[in-house]
GROMACS .gro file of C-alpha atoms in nm:
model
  321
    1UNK     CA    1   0.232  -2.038  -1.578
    2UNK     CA    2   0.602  -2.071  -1.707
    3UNK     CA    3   0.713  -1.780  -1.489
    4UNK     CA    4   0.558  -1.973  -1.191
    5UNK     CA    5   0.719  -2.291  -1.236
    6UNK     CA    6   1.023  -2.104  -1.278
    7UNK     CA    7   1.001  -1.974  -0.974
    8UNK     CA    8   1.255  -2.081  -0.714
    9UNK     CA    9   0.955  -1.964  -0.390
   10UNK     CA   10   0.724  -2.254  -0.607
   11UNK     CA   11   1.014  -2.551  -0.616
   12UNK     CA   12   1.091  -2.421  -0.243
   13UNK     CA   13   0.774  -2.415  -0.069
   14UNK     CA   14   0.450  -2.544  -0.334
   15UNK     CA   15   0.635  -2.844  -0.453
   16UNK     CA   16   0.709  -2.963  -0.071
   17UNK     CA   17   0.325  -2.937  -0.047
   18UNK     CA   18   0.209  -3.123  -0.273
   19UNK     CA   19   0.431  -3.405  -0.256
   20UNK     CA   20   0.322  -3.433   0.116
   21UNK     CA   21  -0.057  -3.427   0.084
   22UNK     CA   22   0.005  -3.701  -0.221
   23UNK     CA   23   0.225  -3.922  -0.045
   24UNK     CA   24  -0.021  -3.879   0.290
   25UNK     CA   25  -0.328  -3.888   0.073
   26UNK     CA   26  -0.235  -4.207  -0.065
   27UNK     CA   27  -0.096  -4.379   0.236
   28UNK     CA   28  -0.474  -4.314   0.405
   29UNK     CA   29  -0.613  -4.452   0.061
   30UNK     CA   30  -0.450  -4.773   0.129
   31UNK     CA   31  -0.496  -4.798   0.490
   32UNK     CA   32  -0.846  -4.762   0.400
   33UNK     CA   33  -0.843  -4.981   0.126
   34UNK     CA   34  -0.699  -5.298   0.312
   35UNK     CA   35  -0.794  -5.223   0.667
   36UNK     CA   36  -1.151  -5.169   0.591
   37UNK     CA   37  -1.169  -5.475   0.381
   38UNK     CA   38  -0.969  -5.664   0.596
   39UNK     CA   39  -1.177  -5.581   0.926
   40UNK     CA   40  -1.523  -5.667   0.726
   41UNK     CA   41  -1.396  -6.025   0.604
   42UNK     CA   42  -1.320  -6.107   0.944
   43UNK     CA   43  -1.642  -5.926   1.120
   44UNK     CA   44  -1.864  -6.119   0.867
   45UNK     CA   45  -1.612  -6.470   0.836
   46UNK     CA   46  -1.910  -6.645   1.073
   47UNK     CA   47  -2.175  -6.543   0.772
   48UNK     CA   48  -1.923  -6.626   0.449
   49UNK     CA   49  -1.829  -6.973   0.624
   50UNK     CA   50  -2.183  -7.036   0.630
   51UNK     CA   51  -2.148  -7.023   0.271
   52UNK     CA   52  -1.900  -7.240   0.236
   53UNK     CA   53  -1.658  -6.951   0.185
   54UNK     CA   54  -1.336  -6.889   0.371
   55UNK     CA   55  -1.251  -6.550   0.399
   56UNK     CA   56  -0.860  -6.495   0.410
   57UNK     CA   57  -0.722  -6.216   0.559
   58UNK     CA   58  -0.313  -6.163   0.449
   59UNK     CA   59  -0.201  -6.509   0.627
   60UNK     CA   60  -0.501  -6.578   0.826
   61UNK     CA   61  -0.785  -6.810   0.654
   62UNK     CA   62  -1.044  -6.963   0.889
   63UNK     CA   63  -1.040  -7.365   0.861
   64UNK     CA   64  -1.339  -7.409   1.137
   65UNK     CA   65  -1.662  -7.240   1.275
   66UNK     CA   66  -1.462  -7.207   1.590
   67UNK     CA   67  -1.191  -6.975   1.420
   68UNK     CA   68  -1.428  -6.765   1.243
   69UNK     CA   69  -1.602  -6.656   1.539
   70UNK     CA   70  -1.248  -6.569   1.696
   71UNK     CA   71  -1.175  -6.364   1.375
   72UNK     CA   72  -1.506  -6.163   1.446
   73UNK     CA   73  -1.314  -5.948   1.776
   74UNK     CA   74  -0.987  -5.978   1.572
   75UNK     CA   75  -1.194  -5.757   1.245
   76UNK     CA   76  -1.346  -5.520   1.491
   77UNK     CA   77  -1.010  -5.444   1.651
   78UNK     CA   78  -0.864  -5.403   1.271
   79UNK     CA   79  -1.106  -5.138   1.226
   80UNK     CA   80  -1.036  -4.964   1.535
   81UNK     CA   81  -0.702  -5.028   1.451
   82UNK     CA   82  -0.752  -4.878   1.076
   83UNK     CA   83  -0.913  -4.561   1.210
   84UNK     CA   84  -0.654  -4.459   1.461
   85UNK     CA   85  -0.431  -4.506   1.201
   86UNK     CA   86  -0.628  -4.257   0.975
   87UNK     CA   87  -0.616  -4.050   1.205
   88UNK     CA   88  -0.277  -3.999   1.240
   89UNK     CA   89  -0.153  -3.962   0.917
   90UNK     CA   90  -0.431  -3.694   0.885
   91UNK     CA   91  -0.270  -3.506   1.203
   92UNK     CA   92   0.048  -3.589   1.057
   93UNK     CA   93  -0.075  -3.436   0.716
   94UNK     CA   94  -0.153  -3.082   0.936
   95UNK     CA   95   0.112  -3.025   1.116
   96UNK     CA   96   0.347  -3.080   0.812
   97UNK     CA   97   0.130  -2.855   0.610
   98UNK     CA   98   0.143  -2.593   0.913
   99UNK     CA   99   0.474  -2.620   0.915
  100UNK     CA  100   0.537  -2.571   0.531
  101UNK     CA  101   0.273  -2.266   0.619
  102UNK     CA  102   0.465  -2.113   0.817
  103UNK     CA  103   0.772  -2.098   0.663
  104UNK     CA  104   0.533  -1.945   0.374
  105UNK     CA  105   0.419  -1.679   0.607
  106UNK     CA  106   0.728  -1.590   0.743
  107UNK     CA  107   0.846  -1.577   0.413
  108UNK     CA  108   0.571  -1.375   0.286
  109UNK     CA  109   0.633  -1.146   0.621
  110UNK     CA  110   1.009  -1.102   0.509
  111UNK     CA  111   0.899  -0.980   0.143
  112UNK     CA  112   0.645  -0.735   0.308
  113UNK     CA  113   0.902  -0.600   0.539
  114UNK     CA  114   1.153  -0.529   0.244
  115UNK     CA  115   0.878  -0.369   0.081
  116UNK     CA  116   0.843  -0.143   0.342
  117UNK     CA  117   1.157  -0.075   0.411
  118UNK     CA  118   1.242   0.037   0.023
  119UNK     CA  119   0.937   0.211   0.054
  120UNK     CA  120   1.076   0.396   0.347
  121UNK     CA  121   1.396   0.462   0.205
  122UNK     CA  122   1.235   0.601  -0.164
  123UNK     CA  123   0.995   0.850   0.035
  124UNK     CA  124   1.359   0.947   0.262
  125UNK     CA  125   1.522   1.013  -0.020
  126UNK     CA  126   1.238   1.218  -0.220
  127UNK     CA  127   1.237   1.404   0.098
  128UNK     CA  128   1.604   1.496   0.067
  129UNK     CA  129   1.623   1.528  -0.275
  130UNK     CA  130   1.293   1.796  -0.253
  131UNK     CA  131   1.508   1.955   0.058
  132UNK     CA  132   1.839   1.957  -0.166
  133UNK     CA  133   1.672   2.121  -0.480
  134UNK     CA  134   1.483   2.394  -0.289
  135UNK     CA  135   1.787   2.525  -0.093
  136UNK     CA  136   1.951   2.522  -0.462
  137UNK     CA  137   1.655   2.738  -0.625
  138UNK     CA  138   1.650   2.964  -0.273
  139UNK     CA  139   2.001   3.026  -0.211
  140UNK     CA  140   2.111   2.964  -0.601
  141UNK     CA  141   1.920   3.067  -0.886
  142UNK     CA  142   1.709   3.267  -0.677
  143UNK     CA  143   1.964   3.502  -0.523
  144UNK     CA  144   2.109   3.566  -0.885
  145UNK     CA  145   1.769   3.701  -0.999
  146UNK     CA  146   1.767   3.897  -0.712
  147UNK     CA  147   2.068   4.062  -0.829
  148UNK     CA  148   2.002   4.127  -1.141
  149UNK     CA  149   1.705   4.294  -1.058
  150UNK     CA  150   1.858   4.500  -0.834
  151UNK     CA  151   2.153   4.591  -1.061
  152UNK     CA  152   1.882   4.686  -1.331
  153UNK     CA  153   1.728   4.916  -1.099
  154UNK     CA  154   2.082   5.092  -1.063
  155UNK     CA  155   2.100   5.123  -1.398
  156UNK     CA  156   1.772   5.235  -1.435
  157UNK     CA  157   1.869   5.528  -1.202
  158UNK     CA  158   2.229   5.624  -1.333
  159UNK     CA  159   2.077   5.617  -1.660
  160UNK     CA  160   1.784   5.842  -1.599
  161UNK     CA  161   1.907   6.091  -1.888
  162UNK     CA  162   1.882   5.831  -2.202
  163UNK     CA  163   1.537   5.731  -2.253
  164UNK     CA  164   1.619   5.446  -2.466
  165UNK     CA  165   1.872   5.286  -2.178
  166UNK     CA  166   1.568   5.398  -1.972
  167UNK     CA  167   1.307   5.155  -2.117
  168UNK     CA  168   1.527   4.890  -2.214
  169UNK     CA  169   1.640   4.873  -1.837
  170UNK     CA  170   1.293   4.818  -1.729
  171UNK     CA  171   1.166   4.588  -1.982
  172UNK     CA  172   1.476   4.360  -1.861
  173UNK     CA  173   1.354   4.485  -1.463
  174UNK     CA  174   1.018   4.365  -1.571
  175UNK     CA  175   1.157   3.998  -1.730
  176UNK     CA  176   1.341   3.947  -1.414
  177UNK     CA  177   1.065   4.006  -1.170
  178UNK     CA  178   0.825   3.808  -1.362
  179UNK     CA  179   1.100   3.481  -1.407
  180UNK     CA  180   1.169   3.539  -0.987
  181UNK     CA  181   0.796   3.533  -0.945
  182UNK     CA  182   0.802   3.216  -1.136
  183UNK     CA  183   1.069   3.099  -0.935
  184UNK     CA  184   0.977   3.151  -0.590
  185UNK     CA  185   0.610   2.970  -0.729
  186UNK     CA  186   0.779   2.676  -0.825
  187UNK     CA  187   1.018   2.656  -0.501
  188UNK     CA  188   0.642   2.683  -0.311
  189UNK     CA  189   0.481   2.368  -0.535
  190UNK     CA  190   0.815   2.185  -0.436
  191UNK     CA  191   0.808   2.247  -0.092
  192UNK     CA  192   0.586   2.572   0.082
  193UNK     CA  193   0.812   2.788   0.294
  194UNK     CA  194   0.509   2.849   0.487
  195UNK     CA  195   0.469   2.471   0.580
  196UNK     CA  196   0.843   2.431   0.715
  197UNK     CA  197   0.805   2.739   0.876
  198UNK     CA  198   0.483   2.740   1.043
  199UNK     CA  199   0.325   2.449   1.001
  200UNK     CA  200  -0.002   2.247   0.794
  201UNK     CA  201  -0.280   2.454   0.893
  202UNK     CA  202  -0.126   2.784   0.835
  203UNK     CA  203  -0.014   2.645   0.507
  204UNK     CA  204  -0.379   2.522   0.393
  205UNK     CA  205  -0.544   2.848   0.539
  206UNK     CA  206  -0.266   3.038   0.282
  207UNK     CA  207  -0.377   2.811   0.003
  208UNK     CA  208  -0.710   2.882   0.050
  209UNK     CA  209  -0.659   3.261   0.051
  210UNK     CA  210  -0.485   3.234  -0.250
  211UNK     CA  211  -0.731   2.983  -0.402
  212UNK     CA  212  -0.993   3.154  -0.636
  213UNK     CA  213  -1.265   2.999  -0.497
  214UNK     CA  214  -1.399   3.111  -0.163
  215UNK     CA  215  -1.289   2.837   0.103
  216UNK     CA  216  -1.465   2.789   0.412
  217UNK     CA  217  -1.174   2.659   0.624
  218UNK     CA  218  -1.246   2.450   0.937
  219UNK     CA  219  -0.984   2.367   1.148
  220UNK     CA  220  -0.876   2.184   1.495
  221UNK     CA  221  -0.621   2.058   1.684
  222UNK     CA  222  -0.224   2.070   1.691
  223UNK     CA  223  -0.030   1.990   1.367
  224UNK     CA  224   0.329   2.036   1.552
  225UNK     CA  225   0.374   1.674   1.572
  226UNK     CA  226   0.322   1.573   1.216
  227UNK     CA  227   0.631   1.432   1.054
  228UNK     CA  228   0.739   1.620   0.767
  229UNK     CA  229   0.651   1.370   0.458
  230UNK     CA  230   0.265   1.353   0.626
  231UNK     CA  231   0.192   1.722   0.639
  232UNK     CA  232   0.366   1.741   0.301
  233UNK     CA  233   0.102   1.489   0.182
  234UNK     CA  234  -0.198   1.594   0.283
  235UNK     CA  235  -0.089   1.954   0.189
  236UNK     CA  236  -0.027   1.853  -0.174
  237UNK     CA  237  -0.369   1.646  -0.203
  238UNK     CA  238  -0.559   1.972  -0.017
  239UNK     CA  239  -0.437   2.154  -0.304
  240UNK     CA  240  -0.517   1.901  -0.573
  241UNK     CA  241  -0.826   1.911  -0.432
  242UNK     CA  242  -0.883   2.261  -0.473
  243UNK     CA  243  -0.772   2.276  -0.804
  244UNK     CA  244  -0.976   1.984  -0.969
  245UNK     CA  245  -1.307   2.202  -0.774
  246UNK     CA  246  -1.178   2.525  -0.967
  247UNK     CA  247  -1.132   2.306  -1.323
  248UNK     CA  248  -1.429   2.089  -1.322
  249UNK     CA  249  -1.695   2.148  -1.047
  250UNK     CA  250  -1.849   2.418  -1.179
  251UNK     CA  251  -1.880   2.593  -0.861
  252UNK     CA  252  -1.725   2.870  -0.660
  253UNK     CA  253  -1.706   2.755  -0.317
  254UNK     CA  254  -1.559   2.471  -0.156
  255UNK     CA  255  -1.536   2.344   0.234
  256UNK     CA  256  -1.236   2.185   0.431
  257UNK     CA  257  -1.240   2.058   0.742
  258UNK     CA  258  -0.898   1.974   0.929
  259UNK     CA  259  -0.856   1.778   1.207
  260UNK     CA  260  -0.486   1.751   1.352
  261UNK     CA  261  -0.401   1.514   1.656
  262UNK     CA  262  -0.134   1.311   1.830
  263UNK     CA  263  -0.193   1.024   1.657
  264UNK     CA  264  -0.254   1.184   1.297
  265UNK     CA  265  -0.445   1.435   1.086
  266UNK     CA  266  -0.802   1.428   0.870
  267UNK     CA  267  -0.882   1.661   0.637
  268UNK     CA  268  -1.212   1.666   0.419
  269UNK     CA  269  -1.255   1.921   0.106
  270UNK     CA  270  -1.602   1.898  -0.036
  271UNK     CA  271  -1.786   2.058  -0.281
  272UNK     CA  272  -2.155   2.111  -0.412
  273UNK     CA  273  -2.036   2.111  -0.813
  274UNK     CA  274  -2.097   1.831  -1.070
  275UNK     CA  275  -1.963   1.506  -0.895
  276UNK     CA  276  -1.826   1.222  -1.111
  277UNK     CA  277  -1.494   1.251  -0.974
  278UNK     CA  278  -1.306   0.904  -1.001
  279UNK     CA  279  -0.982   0.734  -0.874
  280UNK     CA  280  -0.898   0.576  -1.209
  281UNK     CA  281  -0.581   0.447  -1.274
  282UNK     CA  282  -0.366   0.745  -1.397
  283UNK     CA  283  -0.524   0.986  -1.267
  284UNK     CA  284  -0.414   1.272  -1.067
  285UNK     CA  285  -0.622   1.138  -0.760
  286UNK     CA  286  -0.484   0.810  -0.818
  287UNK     CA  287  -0.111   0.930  -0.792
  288UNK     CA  288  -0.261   1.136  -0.483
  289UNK     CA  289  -0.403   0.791  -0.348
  290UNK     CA  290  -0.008   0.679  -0.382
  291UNK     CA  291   0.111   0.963  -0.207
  292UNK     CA  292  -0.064   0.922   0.093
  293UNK     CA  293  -0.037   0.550   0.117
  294UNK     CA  294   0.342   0.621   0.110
  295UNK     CA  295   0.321   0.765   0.450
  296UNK     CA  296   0.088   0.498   0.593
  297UNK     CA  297  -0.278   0.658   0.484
  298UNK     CA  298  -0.546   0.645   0.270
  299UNK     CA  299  -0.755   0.896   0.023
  300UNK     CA  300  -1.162   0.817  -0.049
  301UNK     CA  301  -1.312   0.981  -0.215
  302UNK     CA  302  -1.746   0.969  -0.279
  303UNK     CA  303  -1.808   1.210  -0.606
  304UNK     CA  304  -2.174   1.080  -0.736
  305UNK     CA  305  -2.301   1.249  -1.054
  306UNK     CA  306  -2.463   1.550  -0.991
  307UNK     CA  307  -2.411   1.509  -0.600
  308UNK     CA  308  -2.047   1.705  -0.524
  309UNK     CA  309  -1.734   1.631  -0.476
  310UNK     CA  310  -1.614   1.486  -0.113
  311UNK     CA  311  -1.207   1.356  -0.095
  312UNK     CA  312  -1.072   1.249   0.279
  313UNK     CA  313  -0.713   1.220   0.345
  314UNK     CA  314  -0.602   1.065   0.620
  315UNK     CA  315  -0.251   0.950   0.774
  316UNK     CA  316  -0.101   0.894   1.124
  317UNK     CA  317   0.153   1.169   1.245
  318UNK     CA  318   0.461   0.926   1.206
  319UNK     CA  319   0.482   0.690   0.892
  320UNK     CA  320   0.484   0.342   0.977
  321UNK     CA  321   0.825   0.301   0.868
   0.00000   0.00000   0.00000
C-alpha cells in the first residue's frame, strides 16, 4: 500500500479519478437533495396551504390559494428541471472518466510496448551472444584440440620404437579425443550445426536417432521460413521433452508429431509412461514455457497420473517483435 501511494502512475492518473467522481457524486447529491425537495413543496403547496402551512421554496413562499396552485406547474418543471440536470453531470462524470481511461490505456499500451521491445532486444542479443560463443568454441578451442590430436598422432608414429613414449602418446591421443568429443557436444546443446545448416526437422529427426528411446517421428510441412530464435525454441523444448520421457516415464518409446507452416510450427511429443508431469514454478518445463513465450508461443502440457505424458509447443514463424 505504501509503494502504491508512492507511485507517481497513482498521483497521475487514480487521484484525478477519484477527485472527479467525488466532486460529481456530490454535486448530483445536492441537486437531488434541493431540487427534489424543492419540486415536491411546490407540487403539494395546494395540500400544505390547506393546512395552514406555507411551503417556501428559496425566495418564493405562497401568500394565497391562487399562488399555490401556480407553484404546482412551477414544482413539476423543477423536477424536470432537476433530472436533466442529473443527467448531465452523470454524462459529464463518463466522459471525464473515459477520458482519464484512456490516457490509462494508452499508458498501459506504452508500458506493454517497452516490454516488448526489451523483450525483443534480450532474445537479439542471446541470439548473438549464442552465435558469438559457438564460432569461438568452433573456430577457437576447437581447432586447438584438433591439433593436438593430430600432433600426438605424429608423435605416436615417429616414436614407434619407445614403448613408453608409445603409450603415453596415446593416453594423451585418447584425453584429447574424449575433451573434443565433449566439445563439439556442448557447441551442439548451444546451438546444433545441423539446425543452421539444414533446418528443424532434420535437426529433431537427428535427435531422435540419437535419443535412446525409440521415436516415432511424424513430420509435415516446410520449416525454411522459421526465424532462427523459433526453430531454436521448439528444438530445445523437443529435446527437453525427450529427456524428461528417458528420466522419469518409465517407458521406452515416445511419439512426435511436427507440423511446419507459413504462419508457424506445432510439434507434439507424447508418451504412454507415468504422467504427473507439471509446469511448476522452477521447473525445467517452466523455464521451457519462458522460452517459447519469448518468441510469441505457448507450451501445454496434459500429464495425468498414470495417463502419459503429452507437451505442445507452438509459435508463429516470425516473433511478434
Amino acid at each position: 500500500m505504501t509503494l502504491r501511494l508512492r507511485s507517481t502512475s497513482v498521483w497521475r492518473t487514480d487521484l484525478p479519478v477519484f477527485l472527479t467522481t467525488l466532486i460529481l457524486s456530490a454535486l448530483s447529491l445536492l441537486i437531488s437533495f434541493f431540487g427534489f425537495i424543492g419540486a415536491a413543496a411546490l407540487v403539494f403547496s395546494p395540500a400544505l396551504w390547506a393546512f395552514g402551512i406555507a411551503a417556501q421554496v428559496g425566495p418564493f413562499t405562497p401568500k394565497s390559494v391562487q399562488q399555490t396552485l401556480l407553484a404546482v406547474p412551477a414544482g413539476i418543471a423543477l423536477g424536470a428541471v432537476t433530472v436533466s440536470s442529473l443527467t448531465g453531470v452523470s454524462l459529464l462524470r463518463d466522459l471525464l472518466l473515459r477520458a482519464f481511461s484512456r490516457s490509462r490505456d494508452s499508458d498501459l499500451l506504452a508500458k506493454l510496448e517497452e516490454l516488448r521491445s526489451s523483450r525483443a532486444s534480450l532474445t537479439a542479443a542471446f541470439e548473438i551472444e549464442r552465435q558469438r560463443i559457438e564460432r569461438d568454441l568452433h573456430d577457437g578451442a576447437q581447432q586447438e584440440l584438433v591439433a593436438v590430436v593430430m600432433r600426438l598422432g605424429m608423435l605416436e608414429a615417429a616414436a614407434a620404437d619407445h614403448e613408453r613414449t608409445v603409450q603415453l602418446a596415446r593416453h594423451a591421443q585418447a584425453h584429447a579425443e574424449r575433451a573434443l568429443e565433449r566439445l563439439r557436444e556442448t557447441v551442439r546443446d548451444i546451438h546444433p550445426r545441423e539446425l543452421s545448416d539444414l533446418g528443424l526437422i532434420a535437426a529433431v529427426r537427428e535427435l531422435a536417432a540419437r535419443s535412446p528411446l525409440r521415436v516415432e517421428l511424424t513430420s509435415n510441412g516446410d520449416d525454411s521460413q522459421l526465424s532462427s530464435p523459433t526453430a531454436t525454441a521448439v528444438y530445445f523444448t523437443v529435446s527437453e521433452a525427450l529427456t524428461n520421457i528417458a528420466k522419469h516415464a518409465g517407458v521406452g518409446t515416445a511419439q512426435i508429431d511436427m507440423k511446419c507452416a507459413k504462419t508457424g510450427v506445432k510439434v507434439c511429443v507424447r508418451d504412454d509412461g507415468a504422467g504427473g508431469a507439471r509446469l511448476d514454478a522452477g521447473s525445467g518445463l517452466a523455464g521451457l514455457r519462458e522460452r517459447m513465450r519469448s518468441v510469441g508461443g505457448d507450451l501445454e502440457i496434459l500429464s495425468p497420473a498414470g495417463g502419459g505424458t503429452k507437451v505442445t509447443a507452438s509459435a508463429p514463424s516470425q516473433p511478434p517483435w
